[in-house]
Amino acid sequence: MTWIQLAPSVTAAFLASFVEFVEAATIVLAVGTVRGWRSALTGTALALAVLCTLVLALGPALARVPDQALQLVVGLLLLLFGMRWLRKAILRGAGVLALHDEEAIFRSESANLRLARATERWGVDPVATVTAFKSVLLEGVEVAFIVIAVAAGGAGLLPGAAAGAAAAGLIVVGLAIVVHRPLARVPENTLKFAVGVLISAFGVYWTGEGLGITWPGQDLSLLALVGAMLVAGMAGVRVASATAARVALRMEAR
Amino acid sequence: MGNLRAILGELVGLFVDDGSLALALLVWCAIVGAGVVVAPGLSPAGGGLALLLGCVVILLANVGWAARARATKR
């Protein structure tokens, strides 16, 4: 396994997981701060247990799916997933959509949690536990999907992609413990843009493989696809901001 | 039940945010796939290039429409 094969998978898994872990950490921090750490950590642990069960149950099942069908399904899912991220990052980069604000999410989640009635069952607060559980499970499913999908190219890619995601998790948890507040300074939109570019490129590559297209240069073509998606994303920001400005001018002129 | 529905809704939302973008991408992939079956002699670079360019055009058109729609609403 060469670095050219390994680097895109590890980078995509690291960056995408970093963003997902930051989002989960914001909610867990809000739950822990407002309703207590016991419930927050119980919800987190339950979600991690469900995730492990899902991965252990579905992982071996995936090995039974024929290669080409798996490539097509994974490719299409990656394409939809990556393009969704890239579209949002483009619209945010162009100022059409508001930027994702971890501080605002933390404040809003904290306010909601304060409004909910405090109850206790089996030593934990059900509202707080479910909130932490839901957030960690949803972000964790995204991480698991990304790791499995970007490693679909070969058995040797999975440990690297998993290590990338684990490193991102450790960094986010470490930072959250140290600063004890939402990681609002993380350039989330830039990360999402980069992840959108990488995942979309993987999506095009695997969809093509699944459709029976043989890419020239094989794995090397993935780098060309990443470059093409980067250019497309930057062009998208210009298209979106120019369109928004043109419409705004026309509305003012009326 | 409500929580389960919310989780399922959010799982679908991982892949589909703007329905028209997802639909257009799937239709384009189906067209390229049909092209590969109908014209197996198509060069590998041709099929790959068609897939990539179609996806890029769909993305650019979608962000253009989204920007126009948002700006009109303001």
mmCIF file of C-alpha atoms in Angstrom:
data_model
loop_
_atom_site.group_PDB
_atom_site.id
_atom_site.type_symbol
_atom_site.label_atom_id
_atom_site.label_comp_id
_atom_site.label_asym_id
_atom_site.label_seq_id
_atom_site.Cartn_x
_atom_site.Cartn_y
_atom_site.Cartn_z
ATOM 1 C CA MET A 1 0.000 0.000 0.000
ATOM 2 C CA THR A 2 1.618 3.280 -1.141
ATOM 3 C CA TRP A 3 1.085 6.712 0.383
ATOM 4 C CA ILE A 4 -0.739 7.811 -2.779
ATOM 5 C CA GLN A 5 -3.334 5.120 -2.124
ATOM 6 C CA LEU A 6 -3.393 5.671 1.639
ATOM 7 C CA ALA A 7 -3.202 9.474 1.981
ATOM 8 C CA PRO A 8 -6.619 10.423 0.487
ATOM 9 C CA SER A 9 -8.455 7.838 2.646
ATOM 10 C CA VAL A 10 -6.663 8.779 5.881
ATOM 11 C CA THR A 11 -7.031 12.532 5.230
ATOM 12 C CA ALA A 12 -10.723 12.240 4.346
ATOM 13 C CA ALA A 13 -11.431 10.069 7.408
ATOM 14 C CA PHE A 14 -9.476 12.414 9.714
ATOM 15 C CA LEU A 15 -11.006 15.684 8.493
ATOM 16 C CA ALA A 16 -14.575 14.409 8.217
ATOM 17 C CA SER A 17 -14.420 12.723 11.632
ATOM 18 C CA PHE A 18 -12.911 15.869 13.170
ATOM 19 C CA VAL A 19 -15.926 17.912 12.054
ATOM 20 C CA GLU A 20 -18.380 15.257 13.271
ATOM 21 C CA PHE A 21 -16.655 14.904 16.655
ATOM 22 C CA VAL A 22 -16.685 18.695 17.148
ATOM 23 C CA GLU A 23 -20.466 18.721 16.536
ATOM 24 C CA ALA A 24 -21.060 15.810 18.930
ATOM 25 C CA ALA A 25 -18.766 17.365 21.560
ATOM 26 C CA THR A 26 -20.801 20.608 21.523
ATOM 27 C CA ILE A 27 -24.014 18.751 22.431
ATOM 28 C CA VAL A 28 -22.358 16.486 25.018
ATOM 29 C CA LEU A 29 -20.753 19.571 26.601
ATOM 30 C CA ALA A 30 -24.135 21.320 26.718
ATOM 31 C CA VAL A 31 -25.766 18.238 28.299
ATOM 32 C CA GLY A 32 -22.936 17.781 30.809
ATOM 33 C CA THR A 33 -22.833 21.453 31.787
ATOM 34 C CA VAL A 34 -26.597 21.915 32.194
ATOM 35 C CA ARG A 35 -27.873 18.495 33.358
ATOM 36 C CA GLY A 36 -24.790 16.788 34.808
ATOM 37 C CA TRP A 37 -21.925 14.696 33.499
ATOM 38 C CA ARG A 38 -23.299 11.350 34.646
ATOM 39 C CA SER A 39 -26.207 11.502 32.189
ATOM 40 C CA ALA A 40 -24.064 13.002 29.410
ATOM 41 C CA LEU A 41 -21.454 10.260 29.700
ATOM 42 C CA THR A 42 -24.097 7.523 30.049
ATOM 43 C CA GLY A 43 -25.763 8.680 26.801
ATOM 44 C CA THR A 44 -22.364 8.837 25.098
ATOM 45 C CA ALA A 45 -21.380 5.358 26.290
ATOM 46 C CA LEU A 46 -24.741 3.865 25.191
ATOM 47 C CA ALA A 47 -24.381 5.427 21.734
ATOM 48 C CA LEU A 48 -20.831 4.098 21.401
ATOM 49 C CA ALA A 49 -22.063 0.613 22.380
ATOM 50 C CA VAL A 50 -24.837 0.750 19.723
ATOM 51 C CA LEU A 51 -22.309 1.978 17.140
ATOM 52 C CA CYS A 52 -19.850 -0.841 17.928
ATOM 53 C CA THR A 53 -22.694 -3.376 17.628
ATOM 54 C CA LEU A 54 -23.775 -1.900 14.267
ATOM 55 C CA VAL A 55 -20.233 -1.925 12.874
ATOM 56 C CA LEU A 56 -19.567 -5.476 14.104
ATOM 57 C CA ALA A 57 -22.889 -6.699 12.681
ATOM 58 C CA LEU A 58 -22.758 -4.900 9.339
ATOM 59 C CA GLY A 59 -18.998 -5.130 8.678
ATOM 60 C CA PRO A 60 -18.876 -8.892 7.940
ATOM 61 C CA ALA A 61 -22.165 -8.624 5.965
ATOM 62 C CA LEU A 62 -20.539 -6.078 3.633
ATOM 63 C CA ALA A 63 -17.786 -8.585 2.800
ATOM 64 C CA ARG A 64 -20.461 -10.848 1.253
ATOM 65 C CA VAL A 65 -21.703 -8.200 -1.204
ATOM 66 C CA PRO A 66 -20.153 -8.584 -4.691
ATOM 67 C CA ASP A 67 -17.308 -6.089 -5.245
ATOM 68 C CA GLN A 68 -18.850 -4.160 -8.131
ATOM 69 C CA ALA A 69 -22.256 -3.797 -6.444
ATOM 70 C CA LEU A 70 -20.555 -2.622 -3.253
ATOM 71 C CA GLN A 71 -18.449 -0.098 -5.185
ATOM 72 C CA LEU A 72 -21.562 1.284 -6.882
ATOM 73 C CA VAL A 73 -23.612 1.587 -3.679
ATOM 74 C CA VAL A 74 -20.710 3.039 -1.686
ATOM 75 C CA GLY A 75 -19.826 5.337 -4.588
ATOM 76 C CA LEU A 76 -23.375 6.685 -4.916
ATOM 77 C CA LEU A 77 -23.705 7.190 -1.152
ATOM 78 C CA LEU A 78 -20.328 8.957 -1.035
ATOM 79 C CA LEU A 79 -21.303 11.124 -3.992
ATOM 80 C CA LEU A 80 -24.597 12.180 -2.356
ATOM 81 C CA PHE A 81 -22.906 12.676 1.024
ATOM 82 C CA GLY A 82 -19.904 14.589 -0.347
ATOM 83 C CA MET A 83 -21.906 16.800 -2.704
ATOM 84 C CA ARG A 84 -24.292 17.663 0.133
ATOM 85 C CA TRP A 85 -21.352 18.864 2.259
ATOM 86 C CA LEU A 86 -19.705 20.658 -0.648
ATOM 87 C CA ARG A 87 -22.954 22.429 -1.636
ATOM 88 C CA LYS A 88 -23.496 23.655 1.920
ATOM 89 C CA ALA A 89 -19.852 24.743 2.305
ATOM 90 C CA ILE A 90 -20.043 26.606 -1.039
ATOM 91 C CA LEU A 91 -23.242 28.425 -0.045
ATOM 92 C CA ARG A 92 -21.758 29.288 3.354
ATOM 93 C CA GLY A 93 -18.472 30.380 1.768
ATOM 94 C CA ALA A 94 -20.414 32.643 -0.612
ATOM 95 C CA GLY A 95 -22.340 34.185 2.283
ATOM 96 C CA VAL A 96 -25.661 32.774 1.041
ATOM 97 C CA LEU A 97 -26.113 30.588 4.149
ATOM 98 C CA ALA A 98 -25.080 31.533 7.670
ATOM 99 C CA LEU A 99 -21.919 29.885 8.990
ATOM 100 C CA HIS A 100 -22.266 26.961 11.405
ATOM 101 C CA ASP A 101 -21.846 28.490 14.879
ATOM 102 C CA GLU A 102 -20.899 26.031 17.638
ATOM 103 C CA GLU A 103 -21.300 28.717 20.348
ATOM 104 C CA ALA A 104 -24.859 29.468 19.172
ATOM 105 C CA ILE A 105 -25.720 25.748 19.025
ATOM 106 C CA PHE A 106 -24.292 25.309 22.538
ATOM 107 C CA ARG A 107 -26.375 28.230 23.861
ATOM 108 C CA SER A 108 -29.568 27.043 22.161
ATOM 109 C CA GLU A 109 -29.120 23.415 23.274
ATOM 110 C CA SER A 110 -28.321 24.569 26.829
ATOM 111 C CA ALA A 111 -31.464 26.741 26.885
ATOM 112 C CA ASN A 112 -33.618 23.829 25.680
ATOM 113 C CA LEU A 113 -32.115 21.524 28.285
ATOM 114 C CA ARG A 114 -32.770 24.061 31.058
ATOM 115 C CA LEU A 115 -36.435 24.250 30.024
ATOM 116 C CA ALA A 116 -36.950 20.472 30.162
ATOM 117 C CA ARG A 117 -38.223 19.193 33.519
ATOM 118 C CA ALA A 118 -35.547 17.450 35.616
ATOM 119 C CA THR A 119 -36.414 13.817 36.281
ATOM 120 C CA GLU A 120 -34.378 10.831 37.338
ATOM 121 C CA ARG A 121 -34.665 7.200 36.357
ATOM 122 C CA TRP A 122 -32.076 4.494 37.111
ATOM 123 C CA GLY A 123 -29.782 7.185 38.477
ATOM 124 C CA VAL A 124 -29.675 9.240 35.286
ATOM 125 C CA ASP A 125 -31.679 12.073 33.742
ATOM 126 C CA PRO A 126 -33.572 10.559 30.752
ATOM 127 C CA VAL A 127 -33.832 13.836 28.766
ATOM 128 C CA ALA A 128 -30.108 14.498 29.097
ATOM 129 C CA THR A 129 -29.142 10.882 28.385
ATOM 130 C CA VAL A 130 -31.304 10.707 25.238
ATOM 131 C CA THR A 131 -29.955 14.063 23.981
ATOM 132 C CA ALA A 132 -26.328 12.948 24.357
ATOM 133 C CA PHE A 133 -27.156 9.483 22.975
ATOM 134 C CA LYS A 134 -28.876 10.864 19.863
ATOM 135 C CA SER A 135 -26.110 13.320 19.073
ATOM 136 C CA VAL A 136 -23.236 10.853 19.535
ATOM 137 C CA LEU A 137 -25.099 8.113 17.635
ATOM 138 C CA LEU A 138 -25.889 10.314 14.620
ATOM 139 C CA GLU A 139 -22.427 11.835 14.355
ATOM 140 C CA GLY A 140 -20.908 8.398 15.055
ATOM 141 C CA VAL A 141 -22.919 6.795 12.242
ATOM 142 C CA GLU A 142 -21.499 9.440 9.901
ATOM 143 C CA VAL A 143 -17.961 8.686 11.119
ATOM 144 C CA ALA A 144 -18.478 4.913 10.721
ATOM 145 C CA PHE A 145 -19.942 5.387 7.232
ATOM 146 C CA ILE A 146 -17.083 7.660 6.155
ATOM 147 C CA VAL A 147 -14.400 5.298 7.489
ATOM 148 C CA ILE A 148 -15.958 2.231 5.840
ATOM 149 C CA ALA A 149 -16.703 4.063 2.586
ATOM 150 C CA VAL A 150 -13.322 5.746 2.061
ATOM 151 C CA ALA A 151 -11.633 2.431 2.842
ATOM 152 C CA ALA A 152 -13.765 0.529 0.328
ATOM 153 C CA GLY A 153 -10.881 0.549 -2.148
ATOM 154 C CA GLY A 154 -8.897 -2.187 -0.446
ATOM 155 C CA ALA A 155 -8.560 -4.196 2.752
ATOM 156 C CA GLY A 156 -5.313 -2.384 3.618
ATOM 157 C CA LEU A 157 -7.072 0.998 3.716
ATOM 158 C CA LEU A 158 -9.379 0.288 6.668
ATOM 159 C CA PRO A 159 -6.759 0.445 9.466
ATOM 160 C CA GLY A 160 -5.409 3.752 8.099
ATOM 161 C CA ALA A 161 -8.869 5.312 7.750
ATOM 162 C CA ALA A 162 -9.880 4.051 11.220
ATOM 163 C CA ALA A 163 -6.641 5.442 12.674
ATOM 164 C CA GLY A 164 -7.377 8.817 11.035
ATOM 165 C CA ALA A 165 -10.852 8.900 12.595
ATOM 166 C CA ALA A 166 -9.529 7.743 15.984
ATOM 167 C CA ALA A 167 -6.850 10.458 15.946
ATOM 168 C CA ALA A 168 -9.522 13.067 15.191
ATOM 169 C CA GLY A 169 -11.656 11.731 18.067
ATOM 170 C CA LEU A 170 -8.765 11.828 20.534
ATOM 171 C CA ILE A 171 -7.812 15.380 19.538
ATOM 172 C CA VAL A 172 -11.402 16.676 19.851
ATOM 173 C CA VAL A 173 -12.013 14.921 23.191
ATOM 174 C CA GLY A 174 -8.641 16.195 24.485
ATOM 175 C CA LEU A 175 -9.407 19.769 23.377
ATOM 176 C CA ALA A 176 -12.941 19.611 24.814
ATOM 177 C CA ILE A 177 -11.583 18.443 28.183
ATOM 178 C CA VAL A 178 -8.923 21.182 28.227
ATOM 179 C CA VAL A 179 -11.038 24.158 27.070
ATOM 180 C CA HIS A 180 -14.315 22.847 28.537
ATOM 181 C CA ARG A 181 -16.433 24.776 26.040
ATOM 182 C CA PRO A 182 -17.512 24.364 22.412
ATOM 183 C CA LEU A 183 -14.653 24.321 19.910
ATOM 184 C CA ALA A 184 -15.940 27.431 18.156
ATOM 185 C CA ARG A 185 -12.560 28.463 16.732
ATOM 186 C CA VAL A 186 -12.272 25.397 14.517
ATOM 187 C CA PRO A 187 -12.561 26.653 10.898
ATOM 188 C CA GLU A 188 -15.525 24.369 10.379
ATOM 189 C CA ASN A 189 -16.613 25.615 6.964
ATOM 190 C CA THR A 190 -13.105 25.299 5.527
ATOM 191 C CA LEU A 191 -12.905 21.764 6.907
ATOM 192 C CA LYS A 192 -16.345 20.942 5.502
ATOM 193 C CA PHE A 193 -15.325 22.330 2.122
ATOM 194 C CA ALA A 194 -12.182 20.153 2.137
ATOM 195 C CA VAL A 195 -14.161 17.098 3.238
ATOM 196 C CA GLY A 196 -16.823 17.771 0.602
ATOM 197 C CA VAL A 197 -14.117 17.945 -2.083
ATOM 198 C CA LEU A 198 -12.427 14.714 -0.921
ATOM 199 C CA ILE A 199 -15.601 12.677 -0.366
ATOM 200 C CA SER A 200 -17.153 13.836 -3.662
ATOM 201 C CA ALA A 201 -13.967 12.801 -5.493
ATOM 202 C CA PHE A 202 -14.140 9.370 -3.819
ATOM 203 C CA GLY A 203 -17.828 9.209 -4.774
ATOM 204 C CA VAL A 204 -17.166 9.903 -8.458
ATOM 205 C CA TYR A 205 -14.285 7.402 -8.453
ATOM 206 C CA TRP A 206 -16.198 4.519 -6.840
ATOM 207 C CA THR A 207 -19.411 5.215 -8.757
ATOM 208 C CA GLY A 208 -17.351 5.037 -11.965
ATOM 209 C CA GLU A 209 -15.744 1.771 -10.863
ATOM 210 C CA GLY A 210 -19.166 0.381 -9.954
ATOM 211 C CA LEU A 211 -20.527 1.366 -13.366
ATOM 212 C CA GLY A 212 -17.669 -0.495 -15.054
ATOM 213 C CA ILE A 213 -15.564 2.557 -15.968
ATOM 214 C CA THR A 214 -11.819 1.871 -15.853
ATOM 215 C CA TRP A 215 -10.106 5.047 -14.704
ATOM 216 C CA PRO A 216 -6.922 5.970 -16.565
ATOM 217 C CA GLY A 217 -3.980 5.671 -14.171
ATOM 218 C CA GLN A 218 -6.277 3.775 -11.731
ATOM 219 C CA ASP A 219 -5.748 5.046 -8.137
ATOM 220 C CA LEU A 220 -3.741 8.033 -9.395
ATOM 221 C CA SER A 221 -6.861 9.344 -11.096
ATOM 222 C CA LEU A 222 -8.306 9.893 -7.601
ATOM 223 C CA LEU A 223 -5.816 12.743 -7.128
ATOM 224 C CA ALA A 224 -6.934 14.295 -10.428
ATOM 225 C CA LEU A 225 -10.569 13.951 -9.301
ATOM 226 C CA VAL A 226 -9.733 15.703 -5.997
ATOM 227 C CA GLY A 227 -8.123 18.540 -7.990
ATOM 228 C CA ALA A 228 -11.137 18.789 -10.300
ATOM 229 C CA MET A 229 -13.568 18.862 -7.373
ATOM 230 C CA LEU A 230 -11.484 21.552 -5.640
ATOM 231 C CA VAL A 231 -11.633 23.745 -8.755
ATOM 232 C CA ALA A 232 -15.384 23.035 -9.066
ATOM 233 C CA GLY A 233 -15.938 23.962 -5.410
ATOM 234 C CA MET A 234 -14.037 27.243 -5.785
ATOM 235 C CA ALA A 235 -15.966 28.004 -8.974
ATOM 236 C CA GLY A 236 -19.167 27.193 -7.062
ATOM 237 C CA VAL A 237 -18.374 29.859 -4.436
ATOM 238 C CA ARG A 238 -17.893 32.438 -7.225
ATOM 239 C CA VAL A 239 -21.084 31.366 -9.015
ATOM 240 C CA ALA A 240 -23.134 31.524 -5.807
ATOM 241 C CA SER A 241 -21.782 34.884 -4.623
ATOM 242 C CA ALA A 242 -22.060 36.458 -8.095
ATOM 243 C CA THR A 243 -25.637 35.183 -8.501
ATOM 244 C CA ALA A 244 -26.665 36.429 -5.044
ATOM 245 C CA ALA A 245 -25.085 39.851 -5.696
ATOM 246 C CA ARG A 246 -26.777 40.127 -9.113
ATOM 247 C CA VAL A 247 -30.201 39.308 -7.683
ATOM 248 C CA ALA A 248 -29.686 41.731 -4.778
ATOM 249 C CA LEU A 249 -28.779 44.544 -7.233
ATOM 250 C CA ARG A 250 -31.844 43.795 -9.374
ATOM 251 C CA MET A 251 -34.085 43.834 -6.270
ATOM 252 C CA GLU A 252 -32.610 47.190 -5.164
ATOM 253 C CA ALA A 253 -33.153 48.692 -8.610
ATOM 254 C CA ARG A 254 -36.906 47.908 -8.450
ATOM 255 C CA MET B 1 -41.153 6.474 18.624
ATOM 256 C CA GLY B 2 -40.718 10.183 17.918
ATOM 257 C CA ASN B 3 -37.002 9.903 18.711
ATOM 258 C CA LEU B 4 -36.625 6.885 16.433
ATOM 259 C CA ARG B 5 -38.372 8.733 13.599
ATOM 260 C CA ALA B 6 -36.126 11.751 14.182
ATOM 261 C CA ILE B 7 -33.013 9.553 14.070
ATOM 262 C CA LEU B 8 -34.197 7.868 10.842
ATOM 263 C CA GLY B 9 -35.006 11.269 9.335
ATOM 264 C CA GLU B 10 -31.550 12.527 10.210
ATOM 265 C CA LEU B 11 -29.958 9.388 8.744
ATOM 266 C CA VAL B 12 -31.681 10.072 5.411
ATOM 267 C CA GLY B 13 -30.619 13.697 5.793
ATOM 268 C CA LEU B 14 -26.971 12.575 5.798
ATOM 269 C CA PHE B 15 -27.277 11.920 2.081
ATOM 270 C CA VAL B 16 -30.182 14.060 0.938
ATOM 271 C CA ASP B 17 -30.377 17.702 1.934
ATOM 272 C CA ASP B 18 -31.574 19.261 -1.298
ATOM 273 C CA GLY B 19 -33.743 16.653 -3.045
ATOM 274 C CA SER B 20 -33.191 18.105 -6.518
ATOM 275 C CA LEU B 21 -29.379 17.810 -6.198
ATOM 276 C CA ALA B 22 -29.585 14.175 -5.074
ATOM 277 C CA LEU B 23 -32.106 13.292 -7.801
ATOM 278 C CA ALA B 24 -30.105 14.989 -10.551
ATOM 279 C CA LEU B 25 -26.897 13.217 -9.474
ATOM 280 C CA LEU B 26 -28.620 9.809 -9.395
ATOM 281 C CA VAL B 27 -30.225 10.380 -12.812
ATOM 282 C CA TRP B 28 -26.877 11.446 -14.291
ATOM 283 C CA CYS B 29 -25.119 8.365 -12.849
ATOM 284 C CA ALA B 30 -27.889 6.187 -14.349
ATOM 285 C CA ILE B 31 -27.439 7.876 -17.757
ATOM 286 C CA VAL B 32 -23.655 7.328 -17.665
ATOM 287 C CA GLY B 33 -24.199 3.724 -16.518
ATOM 288 C CA ALA B 34 -26.619 3.137 -19.409
ATOM 289 C CA GLY B 35 -24.083 4.705 -21.765
ATOM 290 C CA VAL B 36 -21.368 2.320 -20.565
ATOM 291 C CA VAL B 37 -23.703 -0.658 -21.187
ATOM 292 C CA VAL B 38 -24.976 0.572 -24.577
ATOM 293 C CA ALA B 39 -21.554 1.653 -25.854
ATOM 294 C CA PRO B 40 -19.007 -0.707 -24.298
ATOM 295 C CA GLY B 41 -16.407 0.544 -26.784
ATOM 296 C CA LEU B 42 -16.455 3.999 -25.107
ATOM 297 C CA SER B 43 -12.945 4.919 -23.934
ATOM 298 C CA PRO B 44 -12.403 4.706 -20.163
ATOM 299 C CA ALA B 45 -11.396 8.358 -20.079
ATOM 300 C CA GLY B 46 -14.597 9.305 -21.939
ATOM 301 C CA GLY B 47 -16.907 7.577 -19.452
ATOM 302 C CA GLY B 48 -15.049 8.915 -16.437
ATOM 303 C CA LEU B 49 -14.903 12.438 -17.864
ATOM 304 C CA ALA B 50 -18.640 12.387 -18.639
ATOM 305 C CA LEU B 51 -19.412 11.251 -15.078
ATOM 306 C CA LEU B 52 -17.182 13.928 -13.515
ATOM 307 C CA LEU B 53 -18.289 16.808 -15.744
ATOM 308 C CA GLY B 54 -21.967 15.966 -15.314
ATOM 309 C CA CYS B 55 -21.622 15.962 -11.520
ATOM 310 C CA VAL B 56 -19.746 19.282 -11.581
ATOM 311 C CA VAL B 57 -22.321 20.938 -13.859
ATOM 312 C CA ILE B 58 -25.156 19.694 -11.616
ATOM 313 C CA LEU B 59 -23.405 21.082 -8.513
ATOM 314 C CA LEU B 60 -22.731 24.483 -10.092
ATOM 315 C CA ALA B 61 -26.272 24.776 -11.426
ATOM 316 C CA ASN B 62 -27.672 23.795 -8.029
ATOM 317 C CA VAL B 63 -25.627 26.350 -6.053
ATOM 318 C CA GLY B 64 -26.563 29.015 -8.610
ATOM 319 C CA TRP B 65 -30.274 28.252 -8.194
ATOM 320 C CA ALA B 66 -29.971 28.074 -4.414
ATOM 321 C CA ALA B 67 -28.169 31.437 -4.287
ATOM 322 C CA ARG B 68 -30.830 33.016 -6.529
ATOM 323 C CA ALA B 69 -33.672 31.577 -4.450
ATOM 324 C CA ARG B 70 -32.129 32.765 -1.162
ATOM 325 C CA ALA B 71 -31.350 36.241 -2.499
ATOM 326 C CA THR B 72 -34.912 36.620 -3.844
ATOM 327 C CA LYS B 73 -36.376 35.693 -0.435
ATOM 328 C CA ARG B 74 -34.340 38.345 1.430
#
